[in-house]
């Protein structure tokens, strides 16, 4: 990182200094970047103080005893309502009246966007600047009504007499009245005049104008507490809360400016998530819709249980609903629906989620039914027959508590030995030392067997033991209260939803109850359900506090290591140490709110971010990614990676599974970011993101540290210490395990000495002819087998008549091809120059564009030719199955309607009646190469190889002598000679010289030298692709021969080509077929490239095999904190500089990788999966 990387550039600094006062005041723009008339500022001040003036009228009348307090509120609210409508209609009138004015562009475009031209105090441009207005008419009405209500209730809230009665201090009344109205004015201004840009920004775009409602929402909350205090007497707690909130009310503008209070949409989602997880025993959901539905159902369950009169019915209801709601019901219903539809239609639905068809079957449904029945029987029997009055050391519930303690210890041990580190510090002595050894998978398989025992204890034994504990509780015996319903509804749900945490909570409650006196407040006033609820909240907040503290220390250490680069970091580190208690207060406050600890610009300058859902981002998971050519590699690996994650989660290798946990996977140049979205009984929902493969310098620096962390954990010598210490303990990444995944390994080799070897290049042409023969014969064989069964002719003895190509025709006048002279400039453009071996970019693009156009032309199927006139003979249109076909030979093409004299083409007979099944398509038989050149090149045709290839065909298994007869058919051979040598001519233009490496690279990339044969071939896209395929196979054959040795016989050559055909894709990385081959999981892929920096030719080979992916757990609070800073920095400070400080690499807390993994548009992962549901059993 450069030492002079700025936090903000000069323009952004000025921009932020203008925006922040606007945020504090709620919208007035009192600091502009240009000179504005005084009335612009005066008008804003008047509009800002307008609610105070209107509220002051009512307040004065109340203080004089003219009006009662509620009439005062009504008067102030009515005046504000009228004023709000006037303001909105004035804005609407100005927008309709104004017209667009064209301006000359200034040199500073960003400054131009902020400038306005003011003509008068009440001009349209001035009004548009002061009051931008609402996008929707409904919001104009709604916000105006809300403004009137806010002013009326705010006036009531800030009446001096009421404040004096609350505190008994006139001086305090003056302060609260003055600053309280400032707070109220900021809320009113943001609602009806001009909405401030809030630092707490959740959505990237405020489509439905929700942000203006943020400040009024919090004001209404404060007012509601005051109203409750006024109408509900003799509640001391409510009075104290009202006093505290009145003081806090005057600090609301600063809380809004600091971004501590969330916007309405984030507040709504966060509140539902917190209540569902800690109050109702549920889990965070993978989508907002699932969260809303699950929250409504869970809340309804708790309320319904309160109205059930029978204690037996309550226990049955809580047990049954707790189990059912912990299942992945929506996914099960979705799969069941598509299974029914597929069964009716008779086909398998293709819209099922990944792996769903394997996850749910009648066996799983039967398993869940059996578990539900057993749980209901156990709970009702124990509750009815064995329930005791109080917990004692010898009671049934205490005995079950002891069993749960033993289960907790056993499960913890079985989980910890699955991971490479214990507590993230000490290396697990049972984990294999070196993952690169052959015996690693065997040793890991033994640990997986232990994991099966753990899963049985976790899924079957522990839930039933906890149900026994809850069913025996005395709180369920008598008439139950609302707290009992809420507490035990959550407890019975947690048993299944999050078994490990529920087990820990019950053990803690049971232990505390046994160790403390019965007369303590904890045991006397709280039922077991509420105790479990409080312990659950404390457990979660304690984990968050430790994670936040680790993150804060990591930021301090990271800044201290950069003190030589940034002098300010030293000062900040010293200030953090001096004011350490205040830092702890920030961390505690952030923990209580379950909000991210925000390091401003990722420096040790900490703020409390606003609370937000576990997913952090507002969009739907998996709908946005920066898709590129490398995305396909992540698509290919996801099914195998999901299966491997399933095994690791079942065994406990990834630790405790909690929503909001983040994991990082690493293999070669691939980085997988895994986030847990949702957890339940025997299922887990995750999102997998793929980070970019083209590594930048920052990306490379952090990826190198990731490799070092994993190497220190997984690659150790056998003589190493049994319990060594994690040397990278301070890092946000803690290694967990390795996963065997079916994935492509990427190898790049330098081909120097192979592709430029004269011996190899000399053999290249001969091999190319052989490969062309094999490719065309195989194609024609498959083509005949795919066609419909050829109808047999009535006279089986009559031989098939065909037209012989120009090679064997009778002598005729010299064709134009013999006299054509190629343009020397064209040849010079394509020929190799001194620099190179690399083709000209412009020429390459033109050729590729030409091929794209030609490939889009719909050519007629082979054999479907129209009638033509050949000489004086009229040949009518033949049927598709006819064996008599006519083709006009020659070049150039004939214009439509032109009458040309052509030589008579005699009809020749195949010597074998089956030869037509292997004949080349008719459009490939036309002439485009000079006859003399064709006769010369036909000498290169390998007849023995041709006959060998034909004899190896398996299209006539029942007739042994047919292939011999076809191989001896001279007419068929001449067809293949013509087709093969025409393709050969198009690749080399008939040049007898050995090809150069640059020539091979250009043709491999699909850029052929111009010739008459190229024009002829581009009209036949299928033949062009076959020729290109043969050329690429020949190149791969040349490399294999150089690496593995020469080919001994035709059989070995055939094996090579069959291997290429079945297990290889050889082509360009940028081709769509390359992506298709990756998705189809071709075992091998090969591509040829050129490195201009090193001046060498390279070969890239992708090999599909089961390889080990290293996985580690990230500090979730470090991720949330950096994402919160990213959101603030880009959405509020608009600091989108690609070289900004906060995106620079730091190996300690992986700053650059974390930014990449954020959801677009703030981050840029190249792949993001839909929510993946993993079945844990």
Short mmCIF file of C-alpha atoms in Angstrom, two decimals, residues 22-305:
data_model
loop_
_atom_site.label_atom_id
_atom_site.label_comp_id
_atom_site.label_asym_id
_atom_site.label_seq_id
_atom_site.Cartn_x
_atom_site.Cartn_y
_atom_site.Cartn_z
CA UNK A 22 -27.40 18.89 6.57
CA UNK A 23 -27.79 15.48 8.23
CA UNK A 24 -27.54 16.96 11.74
CA UNK A 25 -30.23 19.59 11.06
CA UNK A 26 -32.53 17.26 9.17
CA UNK A 27 -32.20 18.69 5.67
CA UNK A 28 -31.36 22.44 5.51
CA UNK A 29 -28.44 23.09 3.18
CA UNK A 30 -26.70 25.97 4.90
CA UNK A 31 -23.28 25.27 3.44
CA UNK A 32 -23.15 25.33 -0.35
CA UNK A 33 -20.18 24.95 -2.64
CA UNK A 34 -20.99 28.20 -4.46
CA UNK A 35 -22.32 31.68 -3.82
CA UNK A 36 -26.08 31.84 -3.29
CA UNK A 37 -28.38 34.80 -2.53
CA UNK A 38 -29.16 35.45 1.17
CA UNK A 39 -32.83 34.67 0.72
CA UNK A 40 -31.94 31.02 0.02
CA UNK A 41 -30.59 30.67 3.55
CA UNK A 42 -33.31 32.80 5.12
CA UNK A 43 -36.06 30.74 3.49
CA UNK A 44 -34.53 27.51 4.81
CA UNK A 45 -34.33 28.92 8.34
CA UNK A 46 -37.96 30.06 8.17
CA UNK A 47 -39.12 26.63 6.96
CA UNK A 48 -37.03 24.96 9.65
CA UNK A 49 -38.55 27.02 12.48
CA UNK A 50 -42.11 26.95 11.13
CA UNK A 51 -43.23 23.95 13.32
CA UNK A 52 -41.82 25.70 16.38
CA UNK A 53 -43.78 28.86 15.58
CA UNK A 54 -47.02 26.92 15.07
CA UNK A 55 -46.43 24.82 18.15
CA UNK A 56 -45.46 27.92 20.09
CA UNK A 57 -48.88 29.45 19.45
CA UNK A 58 -50.58 26.48 21.07
CA UNK A 59 -48.04 26.38 23.88
CA UNK A 60 -48.60 30.06 24.68
CA UNK A 61 -52.37 29.63 24.78
CA UNK A 62 -51.93 26.65 27.12
CA UNK A 63 -49.55 28.46 29.43
CA UNK A 64 -52.01 31.38 29.64
CA UNK A 65 -54.76 28.94 30.61
CA UNK A 66 -56.87 29.64 27.53
CA UNK A 67 -56.74 26.08 26.11
CA UNK A 68 -56.44 22.64 27.60
CA UNK A 69 -53.46 20.52 26.65
CA UNK A 70 -55.34 18.33 24.20
CA UNK A 71 -56.91 21.38 22.49
CA UNK A 72 -53.44 22.84 22.28
CA UNK A 73 -52.19 19.74 20.54
CA UNK A 74 -55.15 19.77 18.14
CA UNK A 75 -54.61 23.44 17.26
CA UNK A 76 -50.88 23.07 16.62
CA UNK A 77 -51.46 19.89 14.63
CA UNK A 78 -54.16 21.52 12.49
CA UNK A 79 -51.99 24.53 11.71
CA UNK A 80 -49.08 22.24 10.80
CA UNK A 81 -51.34 20.12 8.61
CA UNK A 82 -52.48 23.16 6.66
CA UNK A 83 -48.90 24.44 6.35
CA UNK A 84 -47.66 21.05 5.14
CA UNK A 85 -50.27 20.93 2.37
CA UNK A 86 -49.35 24.46 1.32
CA UNK A 87 -45.67 23.48 1.16
CA UNK A 88 -46.38 20.35 -0.89
CA UNK A 89 -48.66 22.07 -3.39
CA UNK A 90 -46.20 24.92 -3.76
CA UNK A 91 -43.50 22.40 -4.65
CA UNK A 92 -45.83 20.69 -7.12
CA UNK A 93 -46.69 24.01 -8.77
CA UNK A 94 -43.02 24.94 -9.10
CA UNK A 95 -42.14 21.60 -10.67
CA UNK A 96 -44.92 21.88 -13.22
CA UNK A 97 -44.03 25.48 -14.07
CA UNK A 98 -40.29 25.11 -14.41
CA UNK A 99 -38.67 24.09 -17.66
CA UNK A 100 -35.33 22.50 -18.43
CA UNK A 101 -32.58 24.98 -19.15
CA UNK A 102 -29.57 23.90 -21.18
CA UNK A 103 -26.25 25.00 -19.81
CA UNK A 104 -22.71 24.98 -20.99
CA UNK A 105 -20.79 22.17 -19.32
CA UNK A 106 -18.29 23.43 -16.79
CA UNK A 107 -14.91 21.86 -16.30
CA UNK A 108 -15.93 20.31 -12.97
CA UNK A 109 -18.84 18.01 -13.68
CA UNK A 110 -19.32 17.06 -10.03
CA UNK A 111 -19.59 20.72 -9.03
CA UNK A 112 -22.02 21.35 -11.86
CA UNK A 113 -24.43 18.82 -10.39
CA UNK A 114 -24.67 20.89 -7.20
CA UNK A 115 -25.09 24.34 -8.72
CA UNK A 116 -28.45 26.05 -9.05
CA UNK A 117 -29.47 29.31 -10.68
CA UNK A 118 -31.68 31.48 -8.50
CA UNK A 119 -33.68 34.25 -10.16
CA UNK A 120 -35.91 35.44 -7.32
CA UNK A 121 -36.98 34.64 -3.79
CA UNK A 122 -40.13 32.86 -5.00
CA UNK A 123 -38.85 31.65 -8.34
CA UNK A 124 -39.48 28.14 -9.55
CA UNK A 125 -35.79 27.23 -9.36
CA UNK A 126 -35.59 28.51 -5.79
CA UNK A 127 -38.67 26.56 -4.69
CA UNK A 128 -37.39 23.39 -6.34
CA UNK A 129 -34.12 23.81 -4.47
CA UNK A 130 -35.83 24.44 -1.14
CA UNK A 131 -38.63 21.88 -1.50
CA UNK A 132 -37.76 19.02 -3.89
CA UNK A 133 -41.19 17.48 -3.35
CA UNK A 134 -42.44 13.91 -3.25
CA UNK A 135 -42.35 11.35 -6.03
CA UNK A 136 -45.81 9.95 -5.27
CA UNK A 137 -49.05 11.82 -4.67
CA UNK A 138 -50.04 9.40 -1.93
CA UNK A 139 -46.89 10.32 -0.02
CA UNK A 140 -47.70 14.01 -0.35
CA UNK A 141 -50.96 13.42 1.52
CA UNK A 142 -49.63 10.83 3.97
CA UNK A 143 -46.52 12.82 4.94
CA UNK A 144 -48.55 15.99 5.37
CA UNK A 145 -51.03 14.28 7.68
CA UNK A 146 -48.12 12.72 9.55
CA UNK A 147 -46.48 16.15 9.90
CA UNK A 148 -49.65 17.58 11.46
CA UNK A 149 -49.94 14.67 13.87
CA UNK A 150 -46.26 14.93 14.74
CA UNK A 151 -46.48 18.66 15.49
CA UNK A 152 -49.60 18.23 17.62
CA UNK A 153 -48.22 15.38 19.72
CA UNK A 154 -44.81 17.04 19.88
CA UNK A 155 -46.36 20.20 21.25
CA UNK A 156 -48.15 18.11 23.88
CA UNK A 157 -44.89 16.27 24.67
CA UNK A 158 -42.92 19.51 25.21
CA UNK A 159 -45.44 21.54 27.22
CA UNK A 160 -43.37 23.39 29.86
CA UNK A 161 -45.79 22.68 32.71
CA UNK A 162 -45.68 18.95 32.04
CA UNK A 163 -41.86 18.94 31.91
CA UNK A 164 -41.71 20.90 35.18
CA UNK A 165 -44.00 18.40 36.88
CA UNK A 166 -41.79 15.57 35.59
CA UNK A 167 -38.47 17.00 36.86
CA UNK A 168 -39.37 19.85 39.24
CA UNK A 169 -36.61 22.05 37.80
CA UNK A 170 -37.36 25.25 35.81
CA UNK A 171 -33.82 25.39 34.43
CA UNK A 172 -34.10 21.82 33.18
CA UNK A 173 -37.48 22.67 31.67
CA UNK A 174 -35.97 25.51 29.63
CA UNK A 175 -33.19 23.31 28.30
CA UNK A 176 -35.49 20.41 27.45
CA UNK A 177 -38.05 22.75 25.85
CA UNK A 178 -35.49 24.55 23.68
CA UNK A 179 -33.49 21.57 22.47
CA UNK A 180 -36.60 19.40 22.30
CA UNK A 181 -38.12 21.74 19.73
CA UNK A 182 -34.85 21.65 17.76
CA UNK A 183 -35.24 17.88 17.61
CA UNK A 184 -38.88 18.22 16.57
CA UNK A 185 -38.03 20.74 13.84
CA UNK A 186 -35.40 18.43 12.35
CA UNK A 187 -38.01 15.67 12.13
CA UNK A 188 -40.62 17.95 10.54
CA UNK A 189 -38.18 19.44 8.03
CA UNK A 190 -36.99 16.01 6.92
CA UNK A 191 -40.60 14.87 6.55
CA UNK A 192 -42.20 17.65 4.49
CA UNK A 193 -39.50 20.02 3.18
CA UNK A 194 -36.25 18.31 2.20
CA UNK A 195 -35.18 14.87 3.39
CA UNK A 196 -31.70 14.67 4.83
CA UNK A 197 -29.28 12.03 3.64
CA UNK A 198 -29.00 9.79 6.67
CA UNK A 199 -25.76 8.20 7.80
CA UNK A 200 -27.78 5.10 8.69
CA UNK A 201 -28.50 4.01 5.13
CA UNK A 202 -29.78 0.49 4.54
CA UNK A 203 -31.18 0.52 1.01
CA UNK A 204 -29.07 1.80 -1.86
CA UNK A 205 -32.13 3.56 -3.29
CA UNK A 206 -35.12 4.92 -1.41
CA UNK A 207 -37.72 3.84 -3.95
CA UNK A 208 -40.79 4.21 -1.73
CA UNK A 209 -39.62 7.29 0.24
CA UNK A 210 -39.17 5.49 3.54
CA UNK A 211 -36.23 7.59 4.77
CA UNK A 212 -38.43 10.68 5.52
CA UNK A 213 -40.35 8.53 8.01
CA UNK A 214 -37.24 7.65 10.03
CA UNK A 215 -37.09 10.66 12.36
CA UNK A 216 -40.87 10.95 12.93
CA UNK A 217 -40.93 7.25 13.80
CA UNK A 218 -38.55 7.71 16.73
CA UNK A 219 -40.29 10.89 17.87
CA UNK A 220 -43.59 9.00 17.93
CA UNK A 221 -41.97 6.31 20.07
CA UNK A 222 -40.85 8.86 22.67
CA UNK A 223 -44.26 10.53 22.64
CA UNK A 224 -46.03 7.17 23.06
CA UNK A 225 -44.12 6.48 26.28
CA UNK A 226 -45.17 9.88 27.59
CA UNK A 227 -48.80 9.27 26.66
CA UNK A 228 -48.70 5.89 28.38
CA UNK A 229 -47.31 7.56 31.50
CA UNK A 230 -50.09 10.18 31.45
CA UNK A 231 -52.94 7.71 31.11
CA UNK A 232 -51.48 4.89 33.26
CA UNK A 233 -50.85 6.05 36.79
CA UNK A 234 -48.86 4.53 39.65
CA UNK A 235 -46.22 2.82 37.52
CA UNK A 236 -42.82 3.96 38.84
CA UNK A 237 -40.87 2.18 36.12
CA UNK A 238 -42.84 4.02 33.45
CA UNK A 239 -42.17 7.37 35.14
CA UNK A 240 -38.45 6.69 35.30
CA UNK A 241 -38.43 5.63 31.66
CA UNK A 242 -40.28 8.82 30.69
CA UNK A 243 -37.74 10.96 32.53
CA UNK A 244 -34.83 9.22 30.84
CA UNK A 245 -36.41 9.47 27.39
CA UNK A 246 -37.11 13.19 27.78
CA UNK A 247 -33.41 13.74 28.34
CA UNK A 248 -32.47 11.39 25.53
CA UNK A 249 -34.94 13.17 23.24
CA UNK A 250 -32.74 16.24 22.90
CA UNK A 251 -29.81 14.06 21.77
CA UNK A 252 -31.74 12.41 18.94
CA UNK A 253 -30.21 14.65 16.19
CA UNK A 254 -26.74 13.49 17.22
CA UNK A 255 -27.83 9.85 17.35
CA UNK A 256 -29.27 10.23 13.85
CA UNK A 257 -26.12 11.98 12.63
CA UNK A 258 -23.87 9.27 14.07
CA UNK A 259 -25.97 6.57 12.40
CA UNK A 260 -26.77 4.65 15.59
CA UNK A 261 -30.54 4.53 15.06
CA UNK A 262 -31.62 2.31 12.14
CA UNK A 263 -33.94 3.37 9.31
CA UNK A 264 -37.50 2.00 9.44
CA UNK A 265 -36.99 -0.94 7.07
CA UNK A 266 -33.84 -2.15 8.86
CA UNK A 267 -35.50 -1.59 12.24
CA UNK A 268 -38.53 -3.64 11.21
CA UNK A 269 -36.48 -6.60 9.95
CA UNK A 270 -34.04 -6.47 12.88
CA UNK A 271 -36.86 -6.34 15.43
CA UNK A 272 -38.64 -9.33 13.91
CA UNK A 273 -35.39 -11.28 13.75
CA UNK A 274 -34.49 -10.55 17.38
CA UNK A 275 -37.96 -11.40 18.70
CA UNK A 276 -38.14 -14.55 16.60
CA UNK A 277 -34.68 -15.79 17.62
CA UNK A 278 -34.68 -14.91 21.33
CA UNK A 279 -38.32 -14.50 22.25
CA UNK A 280 -39.95 -17.25 20.20
CA UNK A 281 -37.11 -19.76 19.82
CA UNK A 282 -36.80 -19.50 16.05
CA UNK A 283 -33.94 -18.70 13.72
CA UNK A 284 -32.98 -15.97 11.31
CA UNK A 285 -34.52 -16.68 7.92
CA UNK A 286 -32.91 -16.84 4.50
CA UNK A 287 -35.39 -14.38 2.96
CA UNK A 288 -37.42 -11.46 4.28
CA UNK A 289 -40.68 -13.12 3.24
CA UNK A 290 -39.85 -16.30 5.16
CA UNK A 291 -38.93 -14.14 8.15
CA UNK A 292 -42.28 -12.34 8.09
CA UNK A 293 -44.32 -15.53 7.70
CA UNK A 294 -42.38 -17.40 10.38
CA UNK A 295 -42.65 -14.46 12.78
CA UNK A 296 -46.43 -14.30 12.40
CA UNK A 297 -46.87 -18.05 12.85
CA UNK A 298 -44.50 -18.21 15.84
CA UNK A 299 -46.13 -15.24 17.57
CA UNK A 300 -49.53 -16.80 16.95
CA UNK A 301 -48.31 -20.03 18.51
CA UNK A 302 -47.22 -18.28 21.71
CA UNK A 303 -50.49 -16.35 21.97
CA UNK A 304 -52.61 -19.44 21.25
CA UNK A 305 -50.86 -21.46 23.95
#
